[in-house]
Short mmCIF file of C-alpha atoms in Angstrom, two decimals:
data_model
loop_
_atom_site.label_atom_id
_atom_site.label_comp_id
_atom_site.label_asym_id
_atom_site.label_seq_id
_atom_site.Cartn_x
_atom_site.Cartn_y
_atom_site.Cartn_z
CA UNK A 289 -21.29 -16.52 8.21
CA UNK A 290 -22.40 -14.65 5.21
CA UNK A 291 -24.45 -12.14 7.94
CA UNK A 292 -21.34 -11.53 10.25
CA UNK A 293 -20.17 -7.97 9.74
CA UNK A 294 -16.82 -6.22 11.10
CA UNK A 295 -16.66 -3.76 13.67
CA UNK A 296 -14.44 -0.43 14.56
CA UNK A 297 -12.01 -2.23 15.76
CA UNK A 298 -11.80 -4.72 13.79
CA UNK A 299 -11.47 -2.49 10.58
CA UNK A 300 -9.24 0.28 12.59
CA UNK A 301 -7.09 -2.91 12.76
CA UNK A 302 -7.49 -3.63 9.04
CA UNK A 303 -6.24 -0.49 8.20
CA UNK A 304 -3.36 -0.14 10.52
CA UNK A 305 -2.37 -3.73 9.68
CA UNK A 306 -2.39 -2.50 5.81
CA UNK A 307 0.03 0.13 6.08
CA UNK A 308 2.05 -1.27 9.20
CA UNK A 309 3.45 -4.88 7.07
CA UNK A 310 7.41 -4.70 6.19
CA UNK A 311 7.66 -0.60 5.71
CA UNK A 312 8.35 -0.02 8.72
CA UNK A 313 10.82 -2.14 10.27
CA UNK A 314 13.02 -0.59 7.54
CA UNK A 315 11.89 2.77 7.77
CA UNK A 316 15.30 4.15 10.08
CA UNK A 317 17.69 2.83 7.30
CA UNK A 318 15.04 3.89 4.16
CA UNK A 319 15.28 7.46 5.59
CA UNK A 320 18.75 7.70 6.77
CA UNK A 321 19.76 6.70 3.46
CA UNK A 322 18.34 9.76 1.45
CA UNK A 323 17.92 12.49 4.00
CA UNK A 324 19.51 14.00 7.46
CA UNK A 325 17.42 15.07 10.17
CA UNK A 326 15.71 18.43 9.59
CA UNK A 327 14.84 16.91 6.11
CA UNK A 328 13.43 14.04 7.98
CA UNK A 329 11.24 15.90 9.84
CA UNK A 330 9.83 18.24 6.68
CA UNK A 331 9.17 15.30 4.96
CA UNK A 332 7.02 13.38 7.95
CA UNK A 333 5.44 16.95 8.41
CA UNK A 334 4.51 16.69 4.36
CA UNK A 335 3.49 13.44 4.24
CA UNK A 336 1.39 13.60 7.66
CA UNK A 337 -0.53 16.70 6.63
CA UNK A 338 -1.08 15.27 2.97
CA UNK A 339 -2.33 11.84 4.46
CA UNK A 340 -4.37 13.20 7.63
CA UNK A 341 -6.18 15.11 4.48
CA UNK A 342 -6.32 12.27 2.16
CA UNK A 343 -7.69 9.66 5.21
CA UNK A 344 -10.61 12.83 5.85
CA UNK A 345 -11.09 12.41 2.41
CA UNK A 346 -12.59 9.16 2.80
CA UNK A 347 -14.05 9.88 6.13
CA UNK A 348 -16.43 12.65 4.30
CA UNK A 349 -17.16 10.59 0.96
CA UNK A 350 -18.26 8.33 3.46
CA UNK A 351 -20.73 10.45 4.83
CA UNK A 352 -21.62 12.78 1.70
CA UNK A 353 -22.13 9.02 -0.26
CA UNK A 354 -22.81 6.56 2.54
CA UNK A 355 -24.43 4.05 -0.16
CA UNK A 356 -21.14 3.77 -2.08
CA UNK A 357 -19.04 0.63 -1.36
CA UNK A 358 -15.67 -0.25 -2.47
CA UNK A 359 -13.89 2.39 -1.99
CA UNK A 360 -11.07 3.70 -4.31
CA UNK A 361 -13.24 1.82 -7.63
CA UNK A 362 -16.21 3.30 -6.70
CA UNK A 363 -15.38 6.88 -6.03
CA UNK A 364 -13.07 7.26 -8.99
CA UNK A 365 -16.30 5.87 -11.41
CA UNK A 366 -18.66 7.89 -9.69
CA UNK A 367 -16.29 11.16 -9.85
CA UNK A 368 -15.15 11.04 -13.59
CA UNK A 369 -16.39 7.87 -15.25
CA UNK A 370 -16.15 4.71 -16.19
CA UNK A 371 -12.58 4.31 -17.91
CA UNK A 372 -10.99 6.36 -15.15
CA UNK A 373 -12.62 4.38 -12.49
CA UNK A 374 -11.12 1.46 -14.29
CA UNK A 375 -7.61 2.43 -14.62
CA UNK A 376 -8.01 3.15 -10.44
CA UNK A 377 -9.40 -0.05 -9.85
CA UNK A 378 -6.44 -1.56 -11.91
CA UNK A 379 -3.89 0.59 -10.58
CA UNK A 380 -5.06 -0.45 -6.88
CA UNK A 381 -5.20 -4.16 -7.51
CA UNK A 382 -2.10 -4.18 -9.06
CA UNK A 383 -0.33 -2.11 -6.17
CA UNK A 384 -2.12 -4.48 -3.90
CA UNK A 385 -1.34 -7.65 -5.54
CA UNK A 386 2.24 -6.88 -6.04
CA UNK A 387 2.58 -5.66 -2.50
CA UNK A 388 1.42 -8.84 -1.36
CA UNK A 389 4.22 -10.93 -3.12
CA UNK A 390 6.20 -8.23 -1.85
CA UNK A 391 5.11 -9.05 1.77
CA UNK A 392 5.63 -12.77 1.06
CA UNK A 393 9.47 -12.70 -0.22
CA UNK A 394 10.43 -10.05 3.31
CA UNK A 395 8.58 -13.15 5.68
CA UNK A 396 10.90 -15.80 4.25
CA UNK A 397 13.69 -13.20 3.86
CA UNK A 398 13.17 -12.82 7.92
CA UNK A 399 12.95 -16.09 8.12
CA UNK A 400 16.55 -16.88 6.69
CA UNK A 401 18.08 -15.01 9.51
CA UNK A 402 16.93 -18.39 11.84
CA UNK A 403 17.79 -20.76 9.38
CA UNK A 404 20.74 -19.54 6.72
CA UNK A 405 24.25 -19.54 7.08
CA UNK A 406 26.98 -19.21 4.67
CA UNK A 407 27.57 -22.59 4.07
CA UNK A 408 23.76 -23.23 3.94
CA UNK A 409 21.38 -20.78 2.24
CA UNK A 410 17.94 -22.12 1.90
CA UNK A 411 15.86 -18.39 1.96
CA UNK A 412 18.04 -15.81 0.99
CA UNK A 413 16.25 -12.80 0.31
CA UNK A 414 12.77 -14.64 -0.23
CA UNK A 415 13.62 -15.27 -3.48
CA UNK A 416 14.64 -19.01 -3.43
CA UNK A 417 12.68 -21.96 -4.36
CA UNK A 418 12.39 -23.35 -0.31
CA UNK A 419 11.11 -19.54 -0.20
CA UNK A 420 8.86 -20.37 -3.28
CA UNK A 421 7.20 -22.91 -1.77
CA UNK A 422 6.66 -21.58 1.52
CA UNK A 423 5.33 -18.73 0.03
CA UNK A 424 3.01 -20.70 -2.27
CA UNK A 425 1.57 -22.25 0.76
CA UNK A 426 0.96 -19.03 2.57
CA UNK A 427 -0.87 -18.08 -0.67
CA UNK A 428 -3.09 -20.64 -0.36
CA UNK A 429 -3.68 -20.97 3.37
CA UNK A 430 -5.28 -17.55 3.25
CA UNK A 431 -7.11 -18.02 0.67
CA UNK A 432 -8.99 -21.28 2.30
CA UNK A 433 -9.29 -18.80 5.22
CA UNK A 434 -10.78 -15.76 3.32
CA UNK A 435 -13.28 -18.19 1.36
CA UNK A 436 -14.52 -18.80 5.28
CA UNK A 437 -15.32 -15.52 5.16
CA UNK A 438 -13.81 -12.02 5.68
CA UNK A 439 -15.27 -11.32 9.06
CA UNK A 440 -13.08 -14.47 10.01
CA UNK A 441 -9.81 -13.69 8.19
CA UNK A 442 -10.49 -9.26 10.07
CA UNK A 443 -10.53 -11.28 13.30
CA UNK A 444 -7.54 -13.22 12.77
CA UNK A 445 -5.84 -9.83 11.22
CA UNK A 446 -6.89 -8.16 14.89
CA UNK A 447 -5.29 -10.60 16.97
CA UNK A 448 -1.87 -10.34 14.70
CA UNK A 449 -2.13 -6.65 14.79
CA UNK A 450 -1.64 -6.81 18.82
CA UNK A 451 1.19 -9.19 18.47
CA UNK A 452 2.90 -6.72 15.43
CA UNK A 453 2.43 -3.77 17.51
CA UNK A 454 4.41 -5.38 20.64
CA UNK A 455 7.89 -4.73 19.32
CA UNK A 456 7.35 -1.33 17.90
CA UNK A 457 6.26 0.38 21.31
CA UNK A 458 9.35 -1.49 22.39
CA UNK A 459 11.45 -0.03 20.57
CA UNK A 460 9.79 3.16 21.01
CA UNK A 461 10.20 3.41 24.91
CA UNK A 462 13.91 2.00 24.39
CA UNK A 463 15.19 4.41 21.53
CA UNK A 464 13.94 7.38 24.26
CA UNK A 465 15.84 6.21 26.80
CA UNK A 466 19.06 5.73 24.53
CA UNK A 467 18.40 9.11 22.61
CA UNK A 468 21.56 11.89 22.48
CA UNK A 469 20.64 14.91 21.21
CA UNK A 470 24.16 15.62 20.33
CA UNK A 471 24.32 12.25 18.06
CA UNK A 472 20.84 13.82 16.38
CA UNK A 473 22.10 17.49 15.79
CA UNK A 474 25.38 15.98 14.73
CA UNK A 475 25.09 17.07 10.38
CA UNK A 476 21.18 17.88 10.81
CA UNK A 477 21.16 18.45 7.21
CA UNK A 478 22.73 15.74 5.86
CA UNK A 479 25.66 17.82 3.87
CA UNK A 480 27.61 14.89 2.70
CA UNK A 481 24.84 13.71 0.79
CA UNK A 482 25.21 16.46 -1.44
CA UNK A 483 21.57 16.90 -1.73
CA UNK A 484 19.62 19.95 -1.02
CA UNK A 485 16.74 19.98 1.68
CA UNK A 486 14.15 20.04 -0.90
CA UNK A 487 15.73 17.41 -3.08
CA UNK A 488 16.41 15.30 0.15
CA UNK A 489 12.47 16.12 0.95
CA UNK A 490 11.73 14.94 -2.25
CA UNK A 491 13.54 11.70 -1.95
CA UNK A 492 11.83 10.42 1.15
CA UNK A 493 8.26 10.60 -0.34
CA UNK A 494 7.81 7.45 -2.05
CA UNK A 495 9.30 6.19 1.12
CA UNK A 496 6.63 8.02 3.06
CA UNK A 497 3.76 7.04 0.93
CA UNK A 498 4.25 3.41 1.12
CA UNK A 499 4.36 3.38 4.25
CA UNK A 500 0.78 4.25 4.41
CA UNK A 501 -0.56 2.55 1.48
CA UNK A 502 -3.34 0.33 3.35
CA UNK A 503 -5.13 4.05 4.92
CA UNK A 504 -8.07 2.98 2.44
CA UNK A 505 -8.07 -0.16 3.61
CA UNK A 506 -11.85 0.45 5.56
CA UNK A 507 -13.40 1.99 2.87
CA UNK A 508 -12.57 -0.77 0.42
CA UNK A 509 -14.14 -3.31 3.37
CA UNK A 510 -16.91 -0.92 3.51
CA UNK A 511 -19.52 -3.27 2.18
CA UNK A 512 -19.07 -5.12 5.23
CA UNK A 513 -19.02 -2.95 8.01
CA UNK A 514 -21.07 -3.02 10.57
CA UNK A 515 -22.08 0.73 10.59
CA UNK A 516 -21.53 3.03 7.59
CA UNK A 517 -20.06 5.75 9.64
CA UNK A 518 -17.44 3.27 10.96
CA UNK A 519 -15.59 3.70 8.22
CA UNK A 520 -14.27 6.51 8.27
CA UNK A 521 -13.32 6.69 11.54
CA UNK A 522 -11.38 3.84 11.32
CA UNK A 523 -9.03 5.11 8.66
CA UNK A 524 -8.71 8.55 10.64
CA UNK A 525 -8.10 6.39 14.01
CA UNK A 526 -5.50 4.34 11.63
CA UNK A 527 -3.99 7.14 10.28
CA UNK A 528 -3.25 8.92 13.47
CA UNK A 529 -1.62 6.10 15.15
CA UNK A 530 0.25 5.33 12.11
CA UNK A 531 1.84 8.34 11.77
CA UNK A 532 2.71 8.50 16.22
CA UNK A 533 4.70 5.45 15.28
CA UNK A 534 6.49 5.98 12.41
CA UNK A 535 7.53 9.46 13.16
CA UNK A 536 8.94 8.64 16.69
CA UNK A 537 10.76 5.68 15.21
CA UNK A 538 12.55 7.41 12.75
CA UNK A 539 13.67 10.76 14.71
CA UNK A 540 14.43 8.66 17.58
CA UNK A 541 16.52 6.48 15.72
CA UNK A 542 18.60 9.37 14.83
CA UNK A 543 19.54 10.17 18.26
CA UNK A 544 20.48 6.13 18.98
CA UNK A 545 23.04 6.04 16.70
CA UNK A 546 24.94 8.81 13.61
CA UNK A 547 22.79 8.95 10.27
CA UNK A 548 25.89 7.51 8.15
CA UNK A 549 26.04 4.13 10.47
CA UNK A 550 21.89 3.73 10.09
CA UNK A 551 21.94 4.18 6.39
CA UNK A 552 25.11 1.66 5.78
CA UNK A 553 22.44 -1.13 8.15
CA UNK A 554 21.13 -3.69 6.64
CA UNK A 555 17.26 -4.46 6.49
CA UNK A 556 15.00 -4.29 8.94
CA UNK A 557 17.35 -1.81 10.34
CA UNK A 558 14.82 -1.83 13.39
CA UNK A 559 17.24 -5.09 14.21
CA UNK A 560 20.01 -3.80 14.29
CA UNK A 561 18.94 -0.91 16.48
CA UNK A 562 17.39 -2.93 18.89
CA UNK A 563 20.52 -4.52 19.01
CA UNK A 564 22.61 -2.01 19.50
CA UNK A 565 20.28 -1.13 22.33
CA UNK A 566 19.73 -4.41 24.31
CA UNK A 567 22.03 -7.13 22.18
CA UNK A 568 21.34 -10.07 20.29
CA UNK A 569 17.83 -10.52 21.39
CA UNK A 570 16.83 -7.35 20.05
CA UNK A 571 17.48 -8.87 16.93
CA UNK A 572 15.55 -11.96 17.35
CA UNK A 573 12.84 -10.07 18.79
CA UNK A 574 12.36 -7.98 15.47
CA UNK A 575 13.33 -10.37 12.80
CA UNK A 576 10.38 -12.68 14.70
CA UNK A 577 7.70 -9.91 14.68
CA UNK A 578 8.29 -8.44 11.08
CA UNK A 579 7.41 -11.66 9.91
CA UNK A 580 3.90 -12.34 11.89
CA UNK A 581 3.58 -8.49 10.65
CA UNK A 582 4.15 -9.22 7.06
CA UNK A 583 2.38 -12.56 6.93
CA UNK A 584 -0.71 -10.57 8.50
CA UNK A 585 -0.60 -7.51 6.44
CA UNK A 586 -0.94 -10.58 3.84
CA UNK A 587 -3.91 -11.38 5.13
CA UNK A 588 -5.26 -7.91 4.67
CA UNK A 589 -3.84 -7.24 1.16
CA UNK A 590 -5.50 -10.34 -0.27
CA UNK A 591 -8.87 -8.95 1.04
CA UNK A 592 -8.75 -5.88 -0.60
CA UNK A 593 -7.33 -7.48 -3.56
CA UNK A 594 -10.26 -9.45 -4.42
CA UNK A 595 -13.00 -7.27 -3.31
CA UNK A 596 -11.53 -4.37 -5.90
CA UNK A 597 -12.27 -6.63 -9.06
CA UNK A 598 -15.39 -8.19 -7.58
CA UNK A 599 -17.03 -4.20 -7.29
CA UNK A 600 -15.69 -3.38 -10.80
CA UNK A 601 -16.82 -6.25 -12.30
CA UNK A 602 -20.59 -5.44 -11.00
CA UNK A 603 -20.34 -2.39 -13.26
CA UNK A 604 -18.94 -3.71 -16.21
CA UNK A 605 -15.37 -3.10 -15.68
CA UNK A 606 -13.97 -6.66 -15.13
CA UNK A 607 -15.18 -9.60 -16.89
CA UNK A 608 -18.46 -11.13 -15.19
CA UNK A 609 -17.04 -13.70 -14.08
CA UNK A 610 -15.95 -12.19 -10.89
CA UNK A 611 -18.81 -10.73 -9.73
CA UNK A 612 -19.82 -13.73 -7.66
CA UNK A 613 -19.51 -14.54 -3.67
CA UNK A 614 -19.58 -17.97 -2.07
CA UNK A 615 -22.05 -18.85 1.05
CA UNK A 616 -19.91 -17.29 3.28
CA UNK A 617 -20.21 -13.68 1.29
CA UNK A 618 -16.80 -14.20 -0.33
CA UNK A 619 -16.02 -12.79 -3.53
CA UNK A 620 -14.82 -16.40 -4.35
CA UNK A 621 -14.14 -15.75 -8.35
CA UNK A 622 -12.25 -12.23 -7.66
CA UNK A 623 -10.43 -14.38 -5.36
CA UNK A 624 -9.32 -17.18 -6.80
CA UNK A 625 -8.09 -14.71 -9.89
CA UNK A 626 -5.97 -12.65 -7.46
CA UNK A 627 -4.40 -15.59 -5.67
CA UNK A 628 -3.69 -17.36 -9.12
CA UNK A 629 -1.72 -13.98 -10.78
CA UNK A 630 0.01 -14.18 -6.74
CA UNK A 631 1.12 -17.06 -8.03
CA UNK A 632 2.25 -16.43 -10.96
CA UNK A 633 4.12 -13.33 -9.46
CA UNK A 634 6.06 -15.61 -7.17
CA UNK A 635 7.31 -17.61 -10.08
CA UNK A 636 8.55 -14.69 -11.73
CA UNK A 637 10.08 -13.70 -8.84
CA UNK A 638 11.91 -17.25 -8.31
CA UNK A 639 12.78 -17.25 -11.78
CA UNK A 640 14.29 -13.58 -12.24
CA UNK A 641 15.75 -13.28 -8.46
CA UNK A 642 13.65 -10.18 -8.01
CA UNK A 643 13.89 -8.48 -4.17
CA UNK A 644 11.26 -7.22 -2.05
CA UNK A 645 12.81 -3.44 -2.99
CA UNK A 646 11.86 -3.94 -6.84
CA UNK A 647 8.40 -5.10 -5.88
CA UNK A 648 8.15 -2.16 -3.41
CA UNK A 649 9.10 0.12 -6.11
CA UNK A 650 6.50 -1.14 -8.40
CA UNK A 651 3.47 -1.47 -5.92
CA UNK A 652 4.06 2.12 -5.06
CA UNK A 653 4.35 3.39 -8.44
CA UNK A 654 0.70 2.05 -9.20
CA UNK A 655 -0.65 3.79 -6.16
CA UNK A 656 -0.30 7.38 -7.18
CA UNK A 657 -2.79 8.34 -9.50
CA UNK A 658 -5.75 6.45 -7.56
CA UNK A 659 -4.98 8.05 -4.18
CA UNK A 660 -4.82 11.56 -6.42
CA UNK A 661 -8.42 10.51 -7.79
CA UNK A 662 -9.95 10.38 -4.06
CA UNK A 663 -8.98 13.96 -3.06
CA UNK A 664 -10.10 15.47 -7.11
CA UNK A 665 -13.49 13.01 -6.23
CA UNK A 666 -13.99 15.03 -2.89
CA UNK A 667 -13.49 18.21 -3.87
CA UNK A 668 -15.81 17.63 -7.05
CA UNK A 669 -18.89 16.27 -4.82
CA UNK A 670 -18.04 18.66 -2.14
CA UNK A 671 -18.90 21.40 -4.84
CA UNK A 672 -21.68 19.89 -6.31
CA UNK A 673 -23.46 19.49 -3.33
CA UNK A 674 -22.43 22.82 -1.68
CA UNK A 675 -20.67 21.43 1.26
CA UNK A 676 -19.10 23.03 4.25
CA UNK A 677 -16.17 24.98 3.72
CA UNK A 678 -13.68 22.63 5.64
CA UNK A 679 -14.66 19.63 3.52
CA UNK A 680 -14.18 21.71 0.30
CA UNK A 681 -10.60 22.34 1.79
CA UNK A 682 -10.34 19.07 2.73
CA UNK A 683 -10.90 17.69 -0.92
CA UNK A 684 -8.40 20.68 -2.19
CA UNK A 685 -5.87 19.75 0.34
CA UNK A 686 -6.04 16.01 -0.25
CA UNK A 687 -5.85 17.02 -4.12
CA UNK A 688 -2.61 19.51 -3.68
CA UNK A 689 -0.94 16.64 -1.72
CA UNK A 690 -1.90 14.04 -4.92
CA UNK A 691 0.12 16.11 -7.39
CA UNK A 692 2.99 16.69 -4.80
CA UNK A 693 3.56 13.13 -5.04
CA UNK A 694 2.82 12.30 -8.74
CA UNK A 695 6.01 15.15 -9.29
CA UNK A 696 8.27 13.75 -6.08
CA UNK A 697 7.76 10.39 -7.72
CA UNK A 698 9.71 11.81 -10.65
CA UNK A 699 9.10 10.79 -14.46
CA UNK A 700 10.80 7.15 -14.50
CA UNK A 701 8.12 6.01 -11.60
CA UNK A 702 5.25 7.37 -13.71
CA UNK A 703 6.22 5.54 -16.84
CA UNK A 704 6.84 2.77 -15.09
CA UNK A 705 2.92 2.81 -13.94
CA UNK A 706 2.01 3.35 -17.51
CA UNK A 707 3.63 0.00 -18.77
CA UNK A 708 1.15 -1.57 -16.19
CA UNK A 709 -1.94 0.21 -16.53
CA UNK A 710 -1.47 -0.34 -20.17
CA UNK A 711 -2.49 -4.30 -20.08
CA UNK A 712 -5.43 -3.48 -18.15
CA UNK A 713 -7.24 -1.24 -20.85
CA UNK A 714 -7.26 -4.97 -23.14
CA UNK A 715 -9.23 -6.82 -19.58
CA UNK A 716 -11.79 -3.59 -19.71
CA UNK A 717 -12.36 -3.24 -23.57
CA UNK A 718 -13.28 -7.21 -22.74
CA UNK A 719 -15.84 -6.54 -20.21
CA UNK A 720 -17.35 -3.41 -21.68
CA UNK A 721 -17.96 -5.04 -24.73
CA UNK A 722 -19.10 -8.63 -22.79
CA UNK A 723 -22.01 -6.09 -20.27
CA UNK A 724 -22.71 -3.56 -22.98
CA UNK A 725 -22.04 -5.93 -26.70
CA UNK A 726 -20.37 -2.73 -27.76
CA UNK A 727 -17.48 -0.51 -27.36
CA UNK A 728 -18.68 3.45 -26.90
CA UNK A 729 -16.09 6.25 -26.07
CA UNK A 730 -16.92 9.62 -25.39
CA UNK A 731 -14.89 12.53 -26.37
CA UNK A 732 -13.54 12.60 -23.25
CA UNK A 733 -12.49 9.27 -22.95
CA UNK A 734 -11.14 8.90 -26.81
CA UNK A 735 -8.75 11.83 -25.67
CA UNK A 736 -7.38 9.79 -22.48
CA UNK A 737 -6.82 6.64 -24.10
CA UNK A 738 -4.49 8.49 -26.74
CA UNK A 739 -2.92 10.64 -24.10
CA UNK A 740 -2.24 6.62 -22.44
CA UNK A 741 -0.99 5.44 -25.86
CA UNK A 742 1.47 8.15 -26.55
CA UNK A 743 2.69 7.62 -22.77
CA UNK A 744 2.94 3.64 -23.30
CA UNK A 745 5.53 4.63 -26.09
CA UNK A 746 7.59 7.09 -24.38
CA UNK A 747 7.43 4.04 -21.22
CA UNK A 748 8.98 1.57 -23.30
CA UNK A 749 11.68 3.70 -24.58
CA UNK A 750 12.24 5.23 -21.47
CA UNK A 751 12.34 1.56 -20.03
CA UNK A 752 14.74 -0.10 -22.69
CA UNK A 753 17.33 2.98 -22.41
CA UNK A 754 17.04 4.15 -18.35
CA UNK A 755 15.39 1.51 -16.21
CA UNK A 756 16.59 -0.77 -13.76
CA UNK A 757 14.36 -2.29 -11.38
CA UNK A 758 16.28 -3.89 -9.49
#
């Protein structure tokens, strides 16, 4: 197996099946909830242009670095160094990893609607411990299936991204036939939220972003690709259709039924939309394809999860011990690490009666700064190696739209990504001193780890006095 390599479609699928998991079967009542209409639509227009330009981004690293693999580690070393590639490596896995529990406790959230009732609750919102140990056998099912190798678990991840995308054309063709424009001009902007249009832009675009967490999905796979040039396309390809389907779901949805009713729904408010549109078995019909859609963006997430630590740690940025692949081309060590701190996640998760919205907030917060790093890493090599002018303003683009979100994300988010990246620096002081038997800073990487330090202080305060993550 270790020869088998994935194709276009295979890794188109990848990608779409990364960013289309839970997101998006929530997405009507996520938006409704902080914005009206015309904000709606800035904020898709935004968020489209920013990740159509961050998704080229990879498409031309690709092809100005075709030897490169592994995607967000390796372009963030090769850009600015070894400590920064780190902390993106770190900040990926952990987004990743966390996401995946995340996926775990929505699938036997969805589950409970078939199986709870008041006088028996056995799922609850994923967090229970029947949920527990569901989940911890889902954990460990993939993982047998990845360690047959990743062309195998791709495949499987193609077949479940047919069956996910079923419901959402669905709903599609239905919410066109049921849209009013008068109940979608009725308060286009929202005015008893008492938000402005750029405030209410601002608020949908951590929504927005995680929603398309998974575009570098490919490039992370790249290793194993069949062609090189594949991978790009794929994320473009992923990206477009992506973007076709979330957009149309949430303006349409604003024509099915008022703004105020959708944001007061409770989640996935594709349910109870479909509902309102064909009945009870609109319901069904949603509740039973968010969870084959979570359960295979699963599959994906673990994937990229272990092949993040198994790059880093062939360049001395995890511990050595992960840089080794079974028979079937595996990363079996980076695996088995991954799956294990899953694990561990979903006991804290039983034990503190954390929701899929806390782990969402967390996994999203982590993803900022490395999807900045790919746009700042384009731009650098585009210059460097006097590219055309479009890829130049590609990379600038792609860079513009990384600080628009590190500021929409507001302060709290970013301290809250400092408390985790902070743990990290101990796991890469370990394996630079295990590959190199020393520690060696230079200037410029002396100055960021204070610059961390002083943040990790403000973080905690700013945690003990302001944060609630729940």
């Amino acid at each position: 197996m270790s020869n088998k390599k994935i194709g276009l479609l295979s890794l188109t699928a990848l990608v779409l099946s990364s960013m289309i998991g839970s997101g998006i079967f929530s997405l009507p009542q996520n938006m409704a909830e902080v914005a009206g209409a015309q904000a709606l639509v800035i904020g898709w227009s935004i968020t489209g242009i920013g990740i159509i330009f961050l998704g080229l981004s990879f498409f031309f690293i690709s092809r100005l670095r075709p030897e490169l693999d592994g995607g967000i580690y390796t372009y963030a070393r090769e850009g600015f160094g070894d400590l920064v590639g780190f902390l993106s490596a770190w900040g990926y896995w952990l987004c990743a990893t966390i996401g995946s529990v995340g996926y775990l406790v929505v699938a036997f959230e969805g589950i409970g609607l078939f199986t709870d009732s008041p006088n028996r609750i056995i799922f609850a919102q994923g967090n229970t411990i029947f949920a527990f140990l569901g989940s911890s056998l889902v954990v460990w099912l993939v993982h047998w299936l990845i360690t047959r190798g990743v062309k195998e678990a791709a495949f499987l991840n193609l077949l479940a991204t047919f069956v996910k995308a079923f419901p959402l054309v669905l709903f599609i063709v239905l919410a066109a036939w049921f849209f009013s424009p008068e109940t979608f001009n009725h308060d286009i902007q929202a005015t008893n939220l008492n938000h402005s249009i750029t405030d209410q832009v601002k608020n949908t675009m951590l929504i927005t972003l995680w929603v398309f967490v998974g575009v570098e999905g490919a490039a992370v796979l790249s290793a194993h690709a069949k062609k090189r040039s594949d991978v790009g396309l794929a994320t473009v390809l992923g990206i477009v259709i992506a973007l076709i389907l979330y957009v149309a779901i949430t303006v349409l949805s604003l024509g099915i039924l008022p703004r105020e009713m959708i944001a007061n729904m409770p989640n996935p408010s594709m349910a109870g939309l479909l509902e309102h549109m064909i009945g009870s078995s609109g319901k069904i019909i949603i509740t039973a394809c968010l969870i084959v859609s979570v359960l295979a963006s699963y599959i994906s997430w673990t994937m990229y999860s272990a092949e993040v630590p198994y790059r880093g740690a062939q360049n001395g940025a995890f511990p050595k011990i992960l840089n080794k692949i079974n028979e079937n081309d595996t990363p079996i060590n980076s695996l088995w690490f991954t799956n294990l701190v899953v694990q561990f996640c979903l006991v804290l998760v039983l034990m503190t009666g954390k929701s899929y919205n806390a782990l969402l907030l967390i996994s999203t917060s982590m993803i900022l700064v490395p999807y900045f790093l790919i746009g700042a890493y384009l731009l650098k090599l585009s210059i460097q190696q006097n590219s055309a002018w479009y890829i130049k303003l590609t990379g600038l683009l792609a860079s513009i739209y990384g600080v628009w979100i590190l500021y929409a994300a507001g302060l709290d988010h970013l301290l809250l990504s400092i408390l985790l990246y902070v743990p990290g620096i101990g796991i890469y002081l370990y394996s630079r001193y295990q590959h190199q038997g020393k520690l060696h800073f230079n200037q410029k990487e002396k100055a960021l780890l204070l610059f961390i330090a002083i943040a990790f202080v403000l973080a905690i305060y700013n945690s003990a006095v302001n944060v609630n993550w729940n």
